[in-house]
PDB file of C-alpha atoms in Angstrom:
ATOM      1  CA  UNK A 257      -7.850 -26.239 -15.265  1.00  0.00           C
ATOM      2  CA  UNK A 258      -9.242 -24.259 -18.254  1.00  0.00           C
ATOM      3  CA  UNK A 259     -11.185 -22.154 -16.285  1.00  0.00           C
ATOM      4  CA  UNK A 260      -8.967 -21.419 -13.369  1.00  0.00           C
ATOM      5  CA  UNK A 261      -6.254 -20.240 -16.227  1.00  0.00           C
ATOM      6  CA  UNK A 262      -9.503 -18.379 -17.557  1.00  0.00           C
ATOM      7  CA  UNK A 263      -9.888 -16.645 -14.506  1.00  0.00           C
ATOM      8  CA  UNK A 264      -6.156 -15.735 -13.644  1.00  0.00           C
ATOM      9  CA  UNK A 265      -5.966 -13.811 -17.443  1.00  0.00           C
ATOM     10  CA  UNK A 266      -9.360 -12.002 -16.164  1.00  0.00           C
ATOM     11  CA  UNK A 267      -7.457 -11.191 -13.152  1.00  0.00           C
ATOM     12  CA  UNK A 268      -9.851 -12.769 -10.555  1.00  0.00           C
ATOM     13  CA  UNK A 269      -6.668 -14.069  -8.661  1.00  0.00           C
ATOM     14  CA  UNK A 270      -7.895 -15.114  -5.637  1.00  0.00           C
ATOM     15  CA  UNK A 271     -11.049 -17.009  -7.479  1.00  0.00           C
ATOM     16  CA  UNK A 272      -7.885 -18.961  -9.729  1.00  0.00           C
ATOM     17  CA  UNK A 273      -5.609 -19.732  -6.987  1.00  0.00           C
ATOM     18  CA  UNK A 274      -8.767 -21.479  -5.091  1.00  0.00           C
ATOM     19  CA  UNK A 275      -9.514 -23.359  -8.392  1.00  0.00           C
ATOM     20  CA  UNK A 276      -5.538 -24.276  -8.901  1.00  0.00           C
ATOM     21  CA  UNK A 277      -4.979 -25.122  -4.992  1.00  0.00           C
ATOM     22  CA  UNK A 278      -7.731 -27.773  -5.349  1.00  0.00           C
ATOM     23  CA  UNK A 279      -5.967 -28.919  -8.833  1.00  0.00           C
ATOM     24  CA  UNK A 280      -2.388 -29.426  -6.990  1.00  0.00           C
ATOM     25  CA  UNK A 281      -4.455 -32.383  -5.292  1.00  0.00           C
ATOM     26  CA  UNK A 282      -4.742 -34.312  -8.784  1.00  0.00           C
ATOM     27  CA  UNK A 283      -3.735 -37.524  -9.333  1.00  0.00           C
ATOM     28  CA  UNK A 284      -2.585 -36.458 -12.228  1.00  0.00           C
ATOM     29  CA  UNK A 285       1.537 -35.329 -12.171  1.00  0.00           C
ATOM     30  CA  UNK A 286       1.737 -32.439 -14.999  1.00  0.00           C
ATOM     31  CA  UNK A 287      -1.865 -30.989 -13.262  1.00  0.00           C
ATOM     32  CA  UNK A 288      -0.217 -30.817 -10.194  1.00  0.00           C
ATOM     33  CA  UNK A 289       2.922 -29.445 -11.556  1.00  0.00           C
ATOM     34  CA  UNK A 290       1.264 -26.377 -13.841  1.00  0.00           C
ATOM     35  CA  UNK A 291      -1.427 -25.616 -10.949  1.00  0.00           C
ATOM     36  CA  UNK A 292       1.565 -25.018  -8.738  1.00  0.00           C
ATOM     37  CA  UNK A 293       3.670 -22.954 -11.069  1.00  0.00           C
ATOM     38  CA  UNK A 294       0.358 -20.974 -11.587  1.00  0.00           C
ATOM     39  CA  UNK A 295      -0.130 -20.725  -8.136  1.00  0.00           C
ATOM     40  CA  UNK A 296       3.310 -19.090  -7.908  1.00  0.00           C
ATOM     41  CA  UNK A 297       2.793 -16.500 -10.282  1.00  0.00           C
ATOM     42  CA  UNK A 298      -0.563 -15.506  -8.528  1.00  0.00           C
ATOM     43  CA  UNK A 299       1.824 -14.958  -5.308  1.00  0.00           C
ATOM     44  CA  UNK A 300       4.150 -13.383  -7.468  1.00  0.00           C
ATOM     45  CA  UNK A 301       1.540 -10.950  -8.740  1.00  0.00           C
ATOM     46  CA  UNK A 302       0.191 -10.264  -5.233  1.00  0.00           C
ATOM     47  CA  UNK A 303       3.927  -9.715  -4.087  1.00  0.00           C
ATOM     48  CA  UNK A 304       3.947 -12.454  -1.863  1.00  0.00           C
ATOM     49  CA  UNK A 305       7.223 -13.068  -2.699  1.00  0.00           C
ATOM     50  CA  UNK A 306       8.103 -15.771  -0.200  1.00  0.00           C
ATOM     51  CA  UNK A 307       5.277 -17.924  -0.479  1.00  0.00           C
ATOM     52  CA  UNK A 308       5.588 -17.822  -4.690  1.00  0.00           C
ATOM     53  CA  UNK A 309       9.647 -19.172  -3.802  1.00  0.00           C
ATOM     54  CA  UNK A 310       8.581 -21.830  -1.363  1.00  0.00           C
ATOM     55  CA  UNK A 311       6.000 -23.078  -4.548  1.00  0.00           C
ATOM     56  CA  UNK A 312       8.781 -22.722  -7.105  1.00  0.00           C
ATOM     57  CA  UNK A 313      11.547 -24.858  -4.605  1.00  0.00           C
ATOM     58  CA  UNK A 314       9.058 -27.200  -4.441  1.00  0.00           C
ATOM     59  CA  UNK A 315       8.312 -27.573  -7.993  1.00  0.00           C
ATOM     60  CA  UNK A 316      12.146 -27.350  -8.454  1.00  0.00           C
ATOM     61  CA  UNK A 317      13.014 -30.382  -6.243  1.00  0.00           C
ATOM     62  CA  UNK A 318       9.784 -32.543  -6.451  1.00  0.00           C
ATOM     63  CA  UNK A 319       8.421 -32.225 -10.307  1.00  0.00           C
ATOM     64  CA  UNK A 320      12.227 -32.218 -12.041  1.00  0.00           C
ATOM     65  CA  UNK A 321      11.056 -34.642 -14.761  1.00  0.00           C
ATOM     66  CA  UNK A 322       8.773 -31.326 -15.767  1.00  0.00           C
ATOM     67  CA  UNK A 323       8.879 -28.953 -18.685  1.00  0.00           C
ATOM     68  CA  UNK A 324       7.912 -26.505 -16.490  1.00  0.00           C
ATOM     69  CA  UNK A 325      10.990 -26.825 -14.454  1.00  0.00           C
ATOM     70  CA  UNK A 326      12.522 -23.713 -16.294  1.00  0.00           C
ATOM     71  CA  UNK A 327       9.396 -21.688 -15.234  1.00  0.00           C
ATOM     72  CA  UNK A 328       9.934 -22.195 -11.470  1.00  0.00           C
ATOM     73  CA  UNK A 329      13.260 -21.649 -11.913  1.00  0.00           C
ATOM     74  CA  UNK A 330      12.894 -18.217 -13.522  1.00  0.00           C
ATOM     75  CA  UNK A 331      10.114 -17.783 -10.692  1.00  0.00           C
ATOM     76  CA  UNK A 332      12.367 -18.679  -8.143  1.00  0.00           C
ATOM     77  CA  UNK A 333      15.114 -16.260  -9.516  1.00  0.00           C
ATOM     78  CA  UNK A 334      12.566 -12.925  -9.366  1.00  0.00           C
ATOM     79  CA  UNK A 335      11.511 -14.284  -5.829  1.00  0.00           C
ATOM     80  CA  UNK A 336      14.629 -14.576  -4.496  1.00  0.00           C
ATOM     81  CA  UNK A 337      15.722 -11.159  -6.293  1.00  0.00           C
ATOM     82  CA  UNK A 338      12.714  -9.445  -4.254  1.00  0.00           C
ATOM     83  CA  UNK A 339      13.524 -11.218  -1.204  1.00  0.00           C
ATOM     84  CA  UNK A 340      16.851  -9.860  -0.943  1.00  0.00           C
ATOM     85  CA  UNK A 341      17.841 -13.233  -1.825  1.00  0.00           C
ATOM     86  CA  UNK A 342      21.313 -12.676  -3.349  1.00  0.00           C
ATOM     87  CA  UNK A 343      23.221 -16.305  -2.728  1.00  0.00           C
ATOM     88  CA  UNK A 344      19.645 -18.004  -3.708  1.00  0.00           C
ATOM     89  CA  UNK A 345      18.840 -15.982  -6.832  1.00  0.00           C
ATOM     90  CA  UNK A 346      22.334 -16.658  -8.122  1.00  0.00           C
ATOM     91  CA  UNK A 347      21.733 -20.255  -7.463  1.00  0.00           C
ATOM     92  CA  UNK A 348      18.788 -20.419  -9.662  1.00  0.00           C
ATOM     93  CA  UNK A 349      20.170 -18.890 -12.551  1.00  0.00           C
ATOM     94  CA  UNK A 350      23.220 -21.072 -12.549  1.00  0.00           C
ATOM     95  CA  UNK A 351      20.888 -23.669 -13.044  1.00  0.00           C
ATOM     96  CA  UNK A 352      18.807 -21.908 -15.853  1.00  0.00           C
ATOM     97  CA  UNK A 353      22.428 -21.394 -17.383  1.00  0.00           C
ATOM     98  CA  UNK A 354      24.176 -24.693 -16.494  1.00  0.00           C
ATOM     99  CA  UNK A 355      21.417 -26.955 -17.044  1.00  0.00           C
ATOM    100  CA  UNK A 356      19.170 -25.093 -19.905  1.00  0.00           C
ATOM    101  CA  UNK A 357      21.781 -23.053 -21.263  1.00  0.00           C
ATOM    102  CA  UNK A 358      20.412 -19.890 -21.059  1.00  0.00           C
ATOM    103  CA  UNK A 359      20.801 -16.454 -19.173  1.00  0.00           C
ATOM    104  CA  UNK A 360      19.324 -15.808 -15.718  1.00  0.00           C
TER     105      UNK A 360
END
């Protein structure tokens, strides 16, 4: 895990999201859960837009129990934004206000 974070901060995306696709297979819930939301962000950074929402839904309706919920949520929101996404994007940060109490 270290060293696929290690890589995405040295900006060898594709290298990370290899290393964090093969950690989303762990046994291990919270692994699973961060290696997706990183995977998002890489698709996020590469402007992949609708791949990076289809990880953050996911994260959003499968890993709930997660601190990290409030990161795919804020993913979700720029993803949706990008994608034209208006009804979607202000779905997302109803939650982030309703549920977290904070702005979109």
């Amino acid at each position: 895990y270290k060293k696929a974070v290690l890589l995405k901060s040295n900006g060898k995306m594709d290298d990370s999201l290899k290393v964090f696709q093969f950690l989303e297979k762990s046994n291990t819930r919270q692994i699973k859960v961060r290696s997706r939301i990183h995977i998002g962000e890489i698709y996020l950074a590469q402007k992949q837009y609708d791949l990076a929402l289809q990880v953050f839904e996911s994260v959003i309706q499968n890993d709930a129990f997660s601190s990290r919920v409030l990161d795919a949520l804020s993913g979700a929101v720029i993803s949706s934004s990008k994608l034209g996404l208006a009804n979607k994007k202000l779905r997302y940060e109803s939650m982030i206000k309703d549920v977290f109490g904070l702005k979109g």
